[in-house]
PDB file of C-alpha atoms in Angstrom:
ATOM      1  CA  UNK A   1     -14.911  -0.872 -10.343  1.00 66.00           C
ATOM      2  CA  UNK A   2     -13.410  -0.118  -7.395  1.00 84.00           C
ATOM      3  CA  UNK A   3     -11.729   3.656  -7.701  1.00 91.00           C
ATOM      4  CA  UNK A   4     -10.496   5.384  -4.623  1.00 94.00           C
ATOM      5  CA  UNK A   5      -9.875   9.291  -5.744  1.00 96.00           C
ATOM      6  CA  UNK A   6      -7.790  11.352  -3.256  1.00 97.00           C
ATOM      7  CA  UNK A   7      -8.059  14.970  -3.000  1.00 96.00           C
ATOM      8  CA  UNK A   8      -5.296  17.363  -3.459  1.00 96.00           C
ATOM      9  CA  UNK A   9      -2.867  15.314  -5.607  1.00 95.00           C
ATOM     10  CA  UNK A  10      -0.397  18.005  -4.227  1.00 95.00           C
ATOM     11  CA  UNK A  11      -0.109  20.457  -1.826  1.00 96.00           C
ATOM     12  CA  UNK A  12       2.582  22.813  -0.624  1.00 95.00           C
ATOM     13  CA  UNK A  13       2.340  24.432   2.405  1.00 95.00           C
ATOM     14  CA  UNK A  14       4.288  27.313   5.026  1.00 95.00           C
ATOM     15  CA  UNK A  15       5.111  25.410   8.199  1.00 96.00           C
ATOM     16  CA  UNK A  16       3.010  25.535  11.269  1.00 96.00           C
ATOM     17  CA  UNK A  17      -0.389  25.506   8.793  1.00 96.00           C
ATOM     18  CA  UNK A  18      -2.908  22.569   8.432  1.00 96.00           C
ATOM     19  CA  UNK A  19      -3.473  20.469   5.535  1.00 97.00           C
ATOM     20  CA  UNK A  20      -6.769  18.409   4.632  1.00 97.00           C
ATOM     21  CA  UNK A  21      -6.235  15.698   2.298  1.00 97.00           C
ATOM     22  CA  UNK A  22      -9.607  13.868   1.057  1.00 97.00           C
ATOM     23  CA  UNK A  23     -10.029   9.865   0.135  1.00 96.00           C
ATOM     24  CA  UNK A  24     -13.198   8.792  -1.865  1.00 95.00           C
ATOM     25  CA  UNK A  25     -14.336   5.496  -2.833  1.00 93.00           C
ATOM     26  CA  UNK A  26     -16.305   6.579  -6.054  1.00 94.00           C
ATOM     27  CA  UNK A  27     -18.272   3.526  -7.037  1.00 90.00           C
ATOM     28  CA  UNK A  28     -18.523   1.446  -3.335  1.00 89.00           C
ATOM     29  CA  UNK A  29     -19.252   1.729   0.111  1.00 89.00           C
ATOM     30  CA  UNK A  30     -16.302   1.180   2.241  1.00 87.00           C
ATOM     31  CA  UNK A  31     -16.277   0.938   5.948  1.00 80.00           C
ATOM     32  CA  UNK A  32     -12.844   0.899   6.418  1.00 87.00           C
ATOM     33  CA  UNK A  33     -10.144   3.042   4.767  1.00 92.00           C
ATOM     34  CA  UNK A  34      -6.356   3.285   5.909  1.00 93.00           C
ATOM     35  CA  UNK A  35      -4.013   5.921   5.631  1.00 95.00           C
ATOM     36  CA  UNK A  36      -0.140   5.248   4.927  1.00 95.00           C
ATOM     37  CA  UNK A  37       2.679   7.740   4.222  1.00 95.00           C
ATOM     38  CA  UNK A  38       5.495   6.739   1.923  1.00 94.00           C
ATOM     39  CA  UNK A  39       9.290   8.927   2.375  1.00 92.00           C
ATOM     40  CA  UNK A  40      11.356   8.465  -0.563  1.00 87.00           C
ATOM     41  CA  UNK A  41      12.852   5.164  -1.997  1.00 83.00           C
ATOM     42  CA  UNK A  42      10.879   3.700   0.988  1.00 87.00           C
ATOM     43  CA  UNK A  43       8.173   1.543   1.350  1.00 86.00           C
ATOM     44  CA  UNK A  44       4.098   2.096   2.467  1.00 90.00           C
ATOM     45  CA  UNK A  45       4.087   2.755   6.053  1.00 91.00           C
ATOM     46  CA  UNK A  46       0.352   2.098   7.778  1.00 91.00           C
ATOM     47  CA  UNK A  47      -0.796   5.432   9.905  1.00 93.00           C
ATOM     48  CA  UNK A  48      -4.126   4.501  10.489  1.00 92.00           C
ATOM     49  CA  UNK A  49      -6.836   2.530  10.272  1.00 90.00           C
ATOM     50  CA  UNK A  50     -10.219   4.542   9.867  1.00 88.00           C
ATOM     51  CA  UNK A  51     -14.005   3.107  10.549  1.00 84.00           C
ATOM     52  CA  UNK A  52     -16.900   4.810   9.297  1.00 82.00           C
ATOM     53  CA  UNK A  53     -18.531   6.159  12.504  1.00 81.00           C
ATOM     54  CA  UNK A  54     -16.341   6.081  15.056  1.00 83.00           C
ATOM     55  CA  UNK A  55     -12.571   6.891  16.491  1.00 86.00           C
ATOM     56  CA  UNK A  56      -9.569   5.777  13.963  1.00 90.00           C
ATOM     57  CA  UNK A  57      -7.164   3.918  15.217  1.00 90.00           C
ATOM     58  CA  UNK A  58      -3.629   4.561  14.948  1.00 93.00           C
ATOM     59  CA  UNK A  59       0.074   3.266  14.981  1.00 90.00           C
ATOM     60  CA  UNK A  60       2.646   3.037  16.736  1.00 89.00           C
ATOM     61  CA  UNK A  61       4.251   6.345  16.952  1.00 91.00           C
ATOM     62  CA  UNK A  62       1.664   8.094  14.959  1.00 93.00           C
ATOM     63  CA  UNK A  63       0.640  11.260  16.962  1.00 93.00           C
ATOM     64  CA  UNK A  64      -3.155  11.025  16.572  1.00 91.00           C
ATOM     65  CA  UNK A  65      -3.387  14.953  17.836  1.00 94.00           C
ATOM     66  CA  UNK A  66      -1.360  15.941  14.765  1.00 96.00           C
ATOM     67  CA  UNK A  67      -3.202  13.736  12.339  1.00 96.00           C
ATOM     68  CA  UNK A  68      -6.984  14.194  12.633  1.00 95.00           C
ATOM     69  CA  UNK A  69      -8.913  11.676  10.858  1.00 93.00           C
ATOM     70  CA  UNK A  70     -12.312  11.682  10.075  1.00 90.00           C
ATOM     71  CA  UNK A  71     -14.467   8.815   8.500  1.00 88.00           C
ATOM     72  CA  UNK A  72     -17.809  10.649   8.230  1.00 82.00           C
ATOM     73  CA  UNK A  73     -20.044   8.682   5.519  1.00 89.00           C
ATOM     74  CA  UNK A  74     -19.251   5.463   3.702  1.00 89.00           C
ATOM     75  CA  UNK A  75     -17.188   6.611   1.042  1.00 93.00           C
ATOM     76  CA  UNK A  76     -15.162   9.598   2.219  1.00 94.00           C
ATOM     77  CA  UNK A  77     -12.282   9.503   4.822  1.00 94.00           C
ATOM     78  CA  UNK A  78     -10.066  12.878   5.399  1.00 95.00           C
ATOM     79  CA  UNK A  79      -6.802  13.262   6.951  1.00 97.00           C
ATOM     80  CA  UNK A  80      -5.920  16.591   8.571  1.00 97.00           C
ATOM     81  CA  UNK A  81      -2.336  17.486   9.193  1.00 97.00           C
ATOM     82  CA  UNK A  82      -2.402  20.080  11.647  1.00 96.00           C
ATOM     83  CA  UNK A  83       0.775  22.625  12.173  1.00 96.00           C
ATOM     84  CA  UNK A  84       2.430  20.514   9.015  1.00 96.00           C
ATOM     85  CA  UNK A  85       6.388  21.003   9.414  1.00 96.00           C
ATOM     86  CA  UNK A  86       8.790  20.218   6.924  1.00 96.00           C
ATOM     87  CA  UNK A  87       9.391  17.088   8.464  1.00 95.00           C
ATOM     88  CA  UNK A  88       5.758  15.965   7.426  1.00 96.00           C
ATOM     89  CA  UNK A  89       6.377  16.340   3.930  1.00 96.00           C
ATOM     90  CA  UNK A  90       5.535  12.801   2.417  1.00 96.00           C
ATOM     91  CA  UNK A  91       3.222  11.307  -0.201  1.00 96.00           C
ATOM     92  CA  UNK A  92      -0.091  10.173   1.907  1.00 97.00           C
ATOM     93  CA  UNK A  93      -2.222   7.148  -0.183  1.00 96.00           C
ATOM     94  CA  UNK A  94      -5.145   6.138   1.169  1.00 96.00           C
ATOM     95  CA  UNK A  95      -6.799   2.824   0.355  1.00 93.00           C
ATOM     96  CA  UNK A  96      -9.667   0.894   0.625  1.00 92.00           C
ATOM     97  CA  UNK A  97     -11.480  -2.406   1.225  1.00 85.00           C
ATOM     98  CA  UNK A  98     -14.207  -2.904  -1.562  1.00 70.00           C
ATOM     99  CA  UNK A  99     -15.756  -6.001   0.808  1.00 68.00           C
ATOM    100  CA  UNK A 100     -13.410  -8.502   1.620  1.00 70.00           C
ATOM    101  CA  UNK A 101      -9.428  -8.037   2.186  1.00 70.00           C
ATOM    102  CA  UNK A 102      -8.457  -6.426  -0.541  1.00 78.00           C
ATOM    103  CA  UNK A 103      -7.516  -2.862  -0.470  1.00 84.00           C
ATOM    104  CA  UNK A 104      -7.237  -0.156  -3.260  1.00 88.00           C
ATOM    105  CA  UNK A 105      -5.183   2.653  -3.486  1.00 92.00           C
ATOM    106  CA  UNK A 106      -5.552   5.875  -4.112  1.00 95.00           C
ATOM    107  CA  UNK A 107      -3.889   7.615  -6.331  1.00 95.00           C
ATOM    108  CA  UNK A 108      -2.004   9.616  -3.042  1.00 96.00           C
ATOM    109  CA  UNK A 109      -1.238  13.379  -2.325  1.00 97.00           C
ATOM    110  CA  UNK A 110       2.185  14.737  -2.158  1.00 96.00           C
ATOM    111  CA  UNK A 111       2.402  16.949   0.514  1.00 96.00           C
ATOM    112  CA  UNK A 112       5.331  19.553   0.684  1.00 96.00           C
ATOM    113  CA  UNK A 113       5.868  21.707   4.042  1.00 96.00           C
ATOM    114  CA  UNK A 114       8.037  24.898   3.184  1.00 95.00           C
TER     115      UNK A 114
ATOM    116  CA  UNK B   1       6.061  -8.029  15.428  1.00 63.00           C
ATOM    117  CA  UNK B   2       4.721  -8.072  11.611  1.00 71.00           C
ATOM    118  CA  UNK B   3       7.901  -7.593   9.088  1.00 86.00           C
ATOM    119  CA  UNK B   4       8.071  -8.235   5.605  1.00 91.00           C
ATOM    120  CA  UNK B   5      11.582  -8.910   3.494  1.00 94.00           C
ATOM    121  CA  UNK B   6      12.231  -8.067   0.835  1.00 95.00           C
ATOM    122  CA  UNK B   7      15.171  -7.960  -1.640  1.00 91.00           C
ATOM    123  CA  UNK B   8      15.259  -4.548  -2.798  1.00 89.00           C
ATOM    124  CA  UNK B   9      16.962  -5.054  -6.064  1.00 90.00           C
ATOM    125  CA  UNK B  10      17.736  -3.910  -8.543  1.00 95.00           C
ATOM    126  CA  UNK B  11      16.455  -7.192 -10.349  1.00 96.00           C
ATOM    127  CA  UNK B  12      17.622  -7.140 -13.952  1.00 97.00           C
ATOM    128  CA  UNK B  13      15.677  -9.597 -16.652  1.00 97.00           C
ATOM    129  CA  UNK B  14      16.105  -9.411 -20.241  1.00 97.00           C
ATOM    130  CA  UNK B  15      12.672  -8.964 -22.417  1.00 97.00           C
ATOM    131  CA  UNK B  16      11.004 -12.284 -22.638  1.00 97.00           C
ATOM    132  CA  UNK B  17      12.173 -14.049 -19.819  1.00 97.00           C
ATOM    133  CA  UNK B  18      10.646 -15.006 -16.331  1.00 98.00           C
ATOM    134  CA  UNK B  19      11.124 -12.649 -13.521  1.00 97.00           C
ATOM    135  CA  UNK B  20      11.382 -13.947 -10.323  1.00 97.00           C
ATOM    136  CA  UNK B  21      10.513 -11.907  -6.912  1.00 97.00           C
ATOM    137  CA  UNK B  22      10.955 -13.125  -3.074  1.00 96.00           C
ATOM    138  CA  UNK B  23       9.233 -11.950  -0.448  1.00 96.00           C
ATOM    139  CA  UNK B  24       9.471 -13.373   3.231  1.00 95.00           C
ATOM    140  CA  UNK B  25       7.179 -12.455   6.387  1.00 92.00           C
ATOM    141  CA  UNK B  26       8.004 -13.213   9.968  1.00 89.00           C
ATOM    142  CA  UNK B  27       4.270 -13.230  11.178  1.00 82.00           C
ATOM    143  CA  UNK B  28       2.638 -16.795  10.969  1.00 81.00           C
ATOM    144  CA  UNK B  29      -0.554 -14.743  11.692  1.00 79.00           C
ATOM    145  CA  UNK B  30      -0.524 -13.111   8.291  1.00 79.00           C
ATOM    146  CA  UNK B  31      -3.154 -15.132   6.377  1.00 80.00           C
ATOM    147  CA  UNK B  32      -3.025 -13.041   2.991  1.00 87.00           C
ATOM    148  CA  UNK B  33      -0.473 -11.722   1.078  1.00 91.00           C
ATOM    149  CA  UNK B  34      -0.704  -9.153  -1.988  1.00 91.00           C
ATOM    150  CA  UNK B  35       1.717  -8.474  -4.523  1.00 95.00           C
ATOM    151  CA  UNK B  36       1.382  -4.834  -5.659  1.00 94.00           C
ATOM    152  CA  UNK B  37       3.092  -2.746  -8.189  1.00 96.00           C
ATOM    153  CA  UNK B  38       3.955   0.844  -7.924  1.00 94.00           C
ATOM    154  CA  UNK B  39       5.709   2.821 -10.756  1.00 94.00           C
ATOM    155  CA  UNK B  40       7.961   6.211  -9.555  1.00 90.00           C
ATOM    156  CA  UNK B  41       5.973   8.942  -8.504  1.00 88.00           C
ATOM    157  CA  UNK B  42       2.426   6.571  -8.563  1.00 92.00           C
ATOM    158  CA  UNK B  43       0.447   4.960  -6.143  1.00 92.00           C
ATOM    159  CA  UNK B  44       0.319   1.059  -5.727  1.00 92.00           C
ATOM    160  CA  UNK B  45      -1.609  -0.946  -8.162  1.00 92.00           C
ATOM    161  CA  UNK B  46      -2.575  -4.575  -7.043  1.00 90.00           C
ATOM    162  CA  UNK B  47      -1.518  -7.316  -9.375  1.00 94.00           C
ATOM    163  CA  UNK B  48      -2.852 -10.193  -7.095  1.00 92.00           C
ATOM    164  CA  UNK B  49      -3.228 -11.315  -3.965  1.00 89.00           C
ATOM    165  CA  UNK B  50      -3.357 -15.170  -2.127  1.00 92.00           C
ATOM    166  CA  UNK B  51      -4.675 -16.845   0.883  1.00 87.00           C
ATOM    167  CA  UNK B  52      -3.664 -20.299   0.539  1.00 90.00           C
ATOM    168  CA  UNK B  53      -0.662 -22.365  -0.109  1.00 93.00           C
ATOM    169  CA  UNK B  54       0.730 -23.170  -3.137  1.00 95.00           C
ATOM    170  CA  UNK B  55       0.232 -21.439  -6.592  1.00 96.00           C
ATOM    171  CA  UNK B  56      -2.275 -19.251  -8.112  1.00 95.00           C
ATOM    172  CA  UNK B  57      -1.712 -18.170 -11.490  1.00 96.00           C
ATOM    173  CA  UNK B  58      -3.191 -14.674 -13.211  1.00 95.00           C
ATOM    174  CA  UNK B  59      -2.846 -14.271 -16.844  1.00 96.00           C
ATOM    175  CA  UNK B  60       1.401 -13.752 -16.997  1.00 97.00           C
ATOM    176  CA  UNK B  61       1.236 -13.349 -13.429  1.00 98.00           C
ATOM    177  CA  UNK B  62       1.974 -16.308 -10.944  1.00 98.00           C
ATOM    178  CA  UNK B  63       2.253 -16.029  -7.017  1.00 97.00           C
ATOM    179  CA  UNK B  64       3.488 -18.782  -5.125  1.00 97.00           C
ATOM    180  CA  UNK B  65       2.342 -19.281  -0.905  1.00 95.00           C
ATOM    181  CA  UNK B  66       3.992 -21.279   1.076  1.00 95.00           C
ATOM    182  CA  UNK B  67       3.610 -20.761   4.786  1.00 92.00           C
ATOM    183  CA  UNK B  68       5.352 -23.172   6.485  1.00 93.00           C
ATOM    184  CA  UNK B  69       8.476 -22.035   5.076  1.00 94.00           C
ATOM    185  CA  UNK B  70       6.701 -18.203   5.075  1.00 93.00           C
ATOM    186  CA  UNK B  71       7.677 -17.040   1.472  1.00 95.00           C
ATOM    187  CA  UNK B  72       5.892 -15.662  -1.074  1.00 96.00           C
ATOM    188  CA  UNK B  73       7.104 -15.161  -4.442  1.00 97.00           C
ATOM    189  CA  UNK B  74       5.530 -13.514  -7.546  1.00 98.00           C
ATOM    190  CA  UNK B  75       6.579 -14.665 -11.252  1.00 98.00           C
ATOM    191  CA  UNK B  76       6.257 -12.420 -14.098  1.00 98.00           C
ATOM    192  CA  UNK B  77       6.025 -14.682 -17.406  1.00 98.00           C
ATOM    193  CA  UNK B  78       7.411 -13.105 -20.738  1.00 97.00           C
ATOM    194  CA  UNK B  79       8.516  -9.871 -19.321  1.00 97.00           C
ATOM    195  CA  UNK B  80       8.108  -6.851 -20.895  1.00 97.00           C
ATOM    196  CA  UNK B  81       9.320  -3.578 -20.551  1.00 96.00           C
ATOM    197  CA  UNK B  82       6.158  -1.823 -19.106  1.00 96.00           C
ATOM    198  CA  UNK B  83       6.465  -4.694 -16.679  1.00 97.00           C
ATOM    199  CA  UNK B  84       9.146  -2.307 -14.938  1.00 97.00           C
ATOM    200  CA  UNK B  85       8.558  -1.029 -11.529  1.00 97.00           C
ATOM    201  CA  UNK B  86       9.033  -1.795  -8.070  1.00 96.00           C
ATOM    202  CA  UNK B  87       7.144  -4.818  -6.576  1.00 97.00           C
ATOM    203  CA  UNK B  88       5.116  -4.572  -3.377  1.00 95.00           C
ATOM    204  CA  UNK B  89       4.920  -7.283  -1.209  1.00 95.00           C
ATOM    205  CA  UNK B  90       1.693  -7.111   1.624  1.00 91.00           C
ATOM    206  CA  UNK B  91       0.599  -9.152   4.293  1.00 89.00           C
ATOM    207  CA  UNK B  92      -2.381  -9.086   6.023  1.00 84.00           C
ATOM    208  CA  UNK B  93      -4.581 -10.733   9.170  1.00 71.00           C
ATOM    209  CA  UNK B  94      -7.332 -11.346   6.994  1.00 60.00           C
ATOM    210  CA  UNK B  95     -10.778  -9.605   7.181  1.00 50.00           C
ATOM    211  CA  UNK B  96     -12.314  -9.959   9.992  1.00 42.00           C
ATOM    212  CA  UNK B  97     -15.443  -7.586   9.616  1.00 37.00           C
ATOM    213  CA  UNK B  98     -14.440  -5.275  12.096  1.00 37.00           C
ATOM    214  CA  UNK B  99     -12.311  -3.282  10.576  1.00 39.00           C
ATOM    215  CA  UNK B 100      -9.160  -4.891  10.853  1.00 45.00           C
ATOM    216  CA  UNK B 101      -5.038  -4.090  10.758  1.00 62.00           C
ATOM    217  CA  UNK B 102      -3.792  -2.485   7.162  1.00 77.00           C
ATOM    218  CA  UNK B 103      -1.123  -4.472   5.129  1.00 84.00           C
ATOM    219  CA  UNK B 104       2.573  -4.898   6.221  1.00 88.00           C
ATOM    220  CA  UNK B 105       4.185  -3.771   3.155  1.00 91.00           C
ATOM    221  CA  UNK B 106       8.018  -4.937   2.386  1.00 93.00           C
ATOM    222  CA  UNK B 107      10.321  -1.891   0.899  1.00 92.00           C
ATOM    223  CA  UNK B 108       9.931  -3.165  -2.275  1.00 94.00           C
ATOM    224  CA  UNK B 109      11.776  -5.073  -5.122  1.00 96.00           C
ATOM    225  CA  UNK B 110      12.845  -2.874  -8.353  1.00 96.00           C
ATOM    226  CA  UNK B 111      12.680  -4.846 -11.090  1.00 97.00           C
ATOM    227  CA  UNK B 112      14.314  -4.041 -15.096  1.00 97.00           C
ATOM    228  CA  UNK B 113      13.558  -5.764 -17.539  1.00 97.00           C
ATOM    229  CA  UNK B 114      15.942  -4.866 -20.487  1.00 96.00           C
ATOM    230  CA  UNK B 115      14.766  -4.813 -24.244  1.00 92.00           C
TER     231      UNK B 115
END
């Protein structure tokens, strides 16, 4: 139990496009996913926090106009990364509460802005 | 501000023996803490997580809580290879119901155990 599937597993992409990246929890309802981007050799950094039915809320520094996020039904969350620049290019994982605190991941979607 | 330490390593541990990971937090309002595992290139997998203090043990797996001295540590019993990765430490405010913050992950240890 308690799968979270993530949709691409990799992307490339020309600069200045967008880029939607999917999270589903297969086999429970969750009302609260979270979005964190991981650069290389560091560690999970939180974006977002996103509640099914309303507004996400983000980070510090996270520009919430350049990542859309959308928490539509119970089990799917989507990021969009809108006018992705090579300076975006990270490995997004989304996770999960499955009731309770603790969160699973997804398996996360490289993303690589040309 | 919520920070979690960790030593990034690497940790080197022959086959067989106890591994030993540290992790500290400068929050006292984290009230979990999760010890995930994350091999290159993968996403985290959790190995266990704990609330309260002292130890809580998982099949090979042991985490230790102790919050007045705010540590958490994670031993790995008769390591094996496989056991190989980098180690995630997490803390958290708890669930609340209402949806809230994500985990404060540490950078990580990397941990080798040698054959």
């Amino acid at each position: 139990g308690a799968v979270v599937s993530q949709h691409p597993s990799w992307v490339i992409c020309k600069s200045g496009t967008s880029v939607k990246i999917e999270c589903r929890s297969l086999d429970f309802q969750a009302t609260t996913m979270f979005w964190y981007r991981q650069f290389p050799k560091q560690s999970l950094m939180l974006m977002a926090t996103s509640n099914e039915g309303s507004k996400a809320t983000y980070e510090q520094g996270v520009e919430k106009d350049k990542f859309l996020i959308n928490h539509a039904s119970l089990t799917l969350s989507t990021l969009t990364v809108t006018s992705a620049h090579p300076e975006d290019s990270s490995f997004y994982i989304c996770s999960a509460r499955a009731g309770g605190e603790t969160q699973y991941f997804g398996p996360g979607t490289r993303l690589l802005v040309l | 501000q919520k920070e979690v330490e960790q030593n990034s390593g690497p940790l080197s541990v022959p086959e067989g023996a106890i591994a030993s990971l540290n992790c500290t937090y400068s929050d006292r309002g984290s009230q979990s803490f999760f010890w995930y595992r994350q091999y290159s290139g993968k996403s985290p997998e959790l190995i266990m997580f704990i609330y309260s203090n002292g130890d809580k043990e998982d099949g090979r797996f042991t985490a230790q809580l102790n919050k007045a001295s705010q540590y958490v540590s994670l031993l790995i019993r008769d390591s094996q290879p496989s056991d190989s990765a980098t180690y995630l430490c997490a803390g958290g405010y708890g669930y609340s119901g209402g949806g809230a913050d994500g985990l404060t992950f540490g950078k990580g240890t990397h941990l080798i155990i040698q054959p």
